[in-house]
PDB file of C-alpha atoms in Angstrom:
ATOM      1  CA  UNK L   1       1.423 -92.310  61.060  1.00  0.00           C
ATOM      2  CA  UNK L   2      -0.847 -91.910  58.058  1.00  0.00           C
ATOM      3  CA  UNK L   3       0.172 -89.758  55.123  1.00  0.00           C
ATOM      4  CA  UNK L   4      -1.761 -86.544  54.750  1.00  0.00           C
ATOM      5  CA  UNK L   5      -4.244 -86.297  51.885  1.00  0.00           C
ATOM      6  CA  UNK L   6      -3.169 -84.002  49.001  1.00  0.00           C
ATOM      7  CA  UNK L   7      -5.685 -81.175  48.622  1.00  0.00           C
ATOM      8  CA  UNK L   8      -6.528 -77.909  46.933  1.00  0.00           C
ATOM      9  CA  UNK L   9      -8.082 -75.362  49.295  1.00  0.00           C
ATOM     10  CA  UNK L  10     -10.048 -72.263  48.259  1.00  0.00           C
ATOM     11  CA  UNK L  11     -11.078 -69.665  50.822  1.00  0.00           C
ATOM     12  CA  UNK L  12     -13.608 -66.859  50.318  1.00  0.00           C
ATOM     13  CA  UNK L  13     -12.728 -64.727  53.332  1.00  0.00           C
ATOM     14  CA  UNK L  14     -15.221 -62.041  54.202  1.00  0.00           C
ATOM     15  CA  UNK L  15     -15.810 -60.125  57.383  1.00  0.00           C
ATOM     16  CA  UNK L  16     -18.907 -62.124  58.322  1.00  0.00           C
ATOM     17  CA  UNK L  17     -17.408 -65.536  57.592  1.00  0.00           C
ATOM     18  CA  UNK L  18     -14.948 -67.615  55.618  1.00  0.00           C
ATOM     19  CA  UNK L  19     -16.275 -70.164  53.165  1.00  0.00           C
ATOM     20  CA  UNK L  20     -13.708 -72.890  52.652  1.00  0.00           C
ATOM     21  CA  UNK L  21     -13.845 -75.451  49.861  1.00  0.00           C
ATOM     22  CA  UNK L  22     -11.514 -78.437  49.895  1.00  0.00           C
ATOM     23  CA  UNK L  23     -10.920 -80.705  46.934  1.00  0.00           C
ATOM     24  CA  UNK L  24      -9.030 -83.977  47.092  1.00  0.00           C
ATOM     25  CA  UNK L  25      -8.761 -86.735  44.511  1.00  0.00           C
ATOM     26  CA  UNK L  26     -11.629 -88.502  46.269  1.00  0.00           C
ATOM     27  CA  UNK L  27     -14.017 -85.748  47.326  1.00  0.00           C
ATOM     28  CA  UNK L  28     -15.055 -82.121  47.631  1.00  0.00           C
ATOM     29  CA  UNK L  29     -16.043 -80.641  50.978  1.00  0.00           C
ATOM     30  CA  UNK L  30     -16.954 -77.298  52.468  1.00  0.00           C
ATOM     31  CA  UNK L  31     -16.564 -75.634  55.835  1.00  0.00           C
ATOM     32  CA  UNK L  32     -17.536 -72.317  57.382  1.00  0.00           C
ATOM     33  CA  UNK L  33     -15.200 -70.410  59.685  1.00  0.00           C
ATOM     34  CA  UNK L  34     -15.426 -67.038  61.441  1.00  0.00           C
ATOM     35  CA  UNK L  35     -14.704 -64.003  59.274  1.00  0.00           C
ATOM     36  CA  UNK L  36     -11.509 -62.020  58.980  1.00  0.00           C
ATOM     37  CA  UNK L  37     -10.877 -58.992  61.152  1.00  0.00           C
ATOM     38  CA  UNK L  38      -9.869 -56.195  58.838  1.00  0.00           C
ATOM     39  CA  UNK L  39      -8.417 -54.150  61.705  1.00  0.00           C
ATOM     40  CA  UNK L  40      -5.622 -56.743  61.830  1.00  0.00           C
ATOM     41  CA  UNK L  41      -3.333 -58.156  59.108  1.00  0.00           C
ATOM     42  CA  UNK L  42      -5.499 -60.564  57.110  1.00  0.00           C
ATOM     43  CA  UNK L  43      -2.964 -62.927  55.517  1.00  0.00           C
ATOM     44  CA  UNK L  44      -1.912 -64.439  58.864  1.00  0.00           C
ATOM     45  CA  UNK L  45      -5.613 -65.077  59.544  1.00  0.00           C
ATOM     46  CA  UNK L  46      -5.894 -66.929  56.223  1.00  0.00           C
ATOM     47  CA  UNK L  47      -2.814 -68.982  57.067  1.00  0.00           C
ATOM     48  CA  UNK L  48      -4.297 -69.896  60.435  1.00  0.00           C
ATOM     49  CA  UNK L  49      -7.617 -70.898  58.851  1.00  0.00           C
ATOM     50  CA  UNK L  50      -5.871 -73.040  56.235  1.00  0.00           C
ATOM     51  CA  UNK L  51      -3.721 -74.718  58.896  1.00  0.00           C
ATOM     52  CA  UNK L  52      -6.839 -75.379  61.014  1.00  0.00           C
ATOM     53  CA  UNK L  53      -8.597 -77.059  58.080  1.00  0.00           C
ATOM     54  CA  UNK L  54      -5.457 -79.019  57.147  1.00  0.00           C
ATOM     55  CA  UNK L  55      -5.000 -80.309  60.674  1.00  0.00           C
ATOM     56  CA  UNK L  56      -8.683 -81.087  61.229  1.00  0.00           C
ATOM     57  CA  UNK L  57      -8.976 -83.145  58.044  1.00  0.00           C
ATOM     58  CA  UNK L  58      -5.369 -84.402  57.809  1.00  0.00           C
ATOM     59  CA  UNK L  59      -4.680 -82.545  54.552  1.00  0.00           C
ATOM     60  CA  UNK L  60      -1.486 -81.743  52.682  1.00  0.00           C
ATOM     61  CA  UNK L  61      -2.399 -78.422  51.045  1.00  0.00           C
ATOM     62  CA  UNK L  62      -0.767 -78.380  47.636  1.00  0.00           C
ATOM     63  CA  UNK L  63      -2.519 -75.244  46.387  1.00  0.00           C
ATOM     64  CA  UNK L  64      -4.226 -72.501  48.382  1.00  0.00           C
ATOM     65  CA  UNK L  65      -6.339 -69.791  46.742  1.00  0.00           C
ATOM     66  CA  UNK L  66      -7.945 -67.016  48.760  1.00  0.00           C
ATOM     67  CA  UNK L  67     -10.190 -64.072  47.987  1.00  0.00           C
ATOM     68  CA  UNK L  68      -9.826 -61.844  51.033  1.00  0.00           C
ATOM     69  CA  UNK L  69     -11.808 -58.865  52.321  1.00  0.00           C
ATOM     70  CA  UNK L  70      -9.561 -56.074  53.545  1.00  0.00           C
ATOM     71  CA  UNK L  71      -6.482 -57.231  51.649  1.00  0.00           C
ATOM     72  CA  UNK L  72      -4.114 -54.324  51.055  1.00  0.00           C
ATOM     73  CA  UNK L  73      -1.244 -53.798  48.636  1.00  0.00           C
ATOM     74  CA  UNK L  74       1.163 -53.797  51.573  1.00  0.00           C
ATOM     75  CA  UNK L  75       0.100 -57.327  52.470  1.00  0.00           C
ATOM     76  CA  UNK L  76       0.658 -58.760  49.018  1.00  0.00           C
ATOM     77  CA  UNK L  77       4.426 -58.435  48.919  1.00  0.00           C
ATOM     78  CA  UNK L  78       6.326 -61.561  47.886  1.00  0.00           C
ATOM     79  CA  UNK L  79       7.561 -61.937  51.472  1.00  0.00           C
ATOM     80  CA  UNK L  80       4.018 -61.733  52.872  1.00  0.00           C
ATOM     81  CA  UNK L  81       2.665 -64.307  50.430  1.00  0.00           C
ATOM     82  CA  UNK L  82       5.665 -66.575  51.128  1.00  0.00           C
ATOM     83  CA  UNK L  83       4.889 -66.301  54.851  1.00  0.00           C
ATOM     84  CA  UNK L  84       1.280 -67.287  54.096  1.00  0.00           C
ATOM     85  CA  UNK L  85       2.463 -70.344  52.179  1.00  0.00           C
ATOM     86  CA  UNK L  86       4.682 -71.392  55.088  1.00  0.00           C
ATOM     87  CA  UNK L  87       2.057 -70.767  57.774  1.00  0.00           C
ATOM     88  CA  UNK L  88      -0.592 -72.688  55.837  1.00  0.00           C
ATOM     89  CA  UNK L  89       1.786 -75.526  55.032  1.00  0.00           C
ATOM     90  CA  UNK L  90       0.917 -75.071  51.356  1.00  0.00           C
ATOM     91  CA  UNK L  91       3.134 -75.634  48.356  1.00  0.00           C
ATOM     92  CA  UNK L  92       1.628 -72.670  46.451  1.00  0.00           C
ATOM     93  CA  UNK L  93      -0.721 -69.779  47.223  1.00  0.00           C
ATOM     94  CA  UNK L  94      -2.637 -67.194  45.221  1.00  0.00           C
ATOM     95  CA  UNK L  95      -4.390 -64.292  46.928  1.00  0.00           C
ATOM     96  CA  UNK L  96      -6.637 -61.501  45.696  1.00  0.00           C
ATOM     97  CA  UNK L  97      -8.976 -58.937  47.205  1.00  0.00           C
ATOM     98  CA  UNK L  98     -12.468 -60.405  47.443  1.00  0.00           C
ATOM     99  CA  UNK L  99     -13.798 -57.688  45.128  1.00  0.00           C
ATOM    100  CA  UNK L 100     -11.880 -59.528  42.408  1.00  0.00           C
ATOM    101  CA  UNK L 101     -13.098 -62.999  43.327  1.00  0.00           C
ATOM    102  CA  UNK L 102     -16.732 -62.449  44.407  1.00  0.00           C
TER     103      UNK L 102
END
């Protein structure tokens, strides 16, 4: 079994699409995914997207940063962010509303 590639992943998650940028020691890549549904909790959707990218490209996500449309104060509790880190398989995560990051 090959070791996963250490990576930093940044996600700009809007309602029309998610722009994902991945940086490893060797390269930088981008991917587009479907947008977040703001009628549902958004952090689990970010975790799922990060896990999808990690599995598709055999990545070990060390750092995950996400600017997210529809992010609410209730979703940014320490427990919610910790759940995001676990679901994404990341070592660290930073999240903000996309109005802050766009």
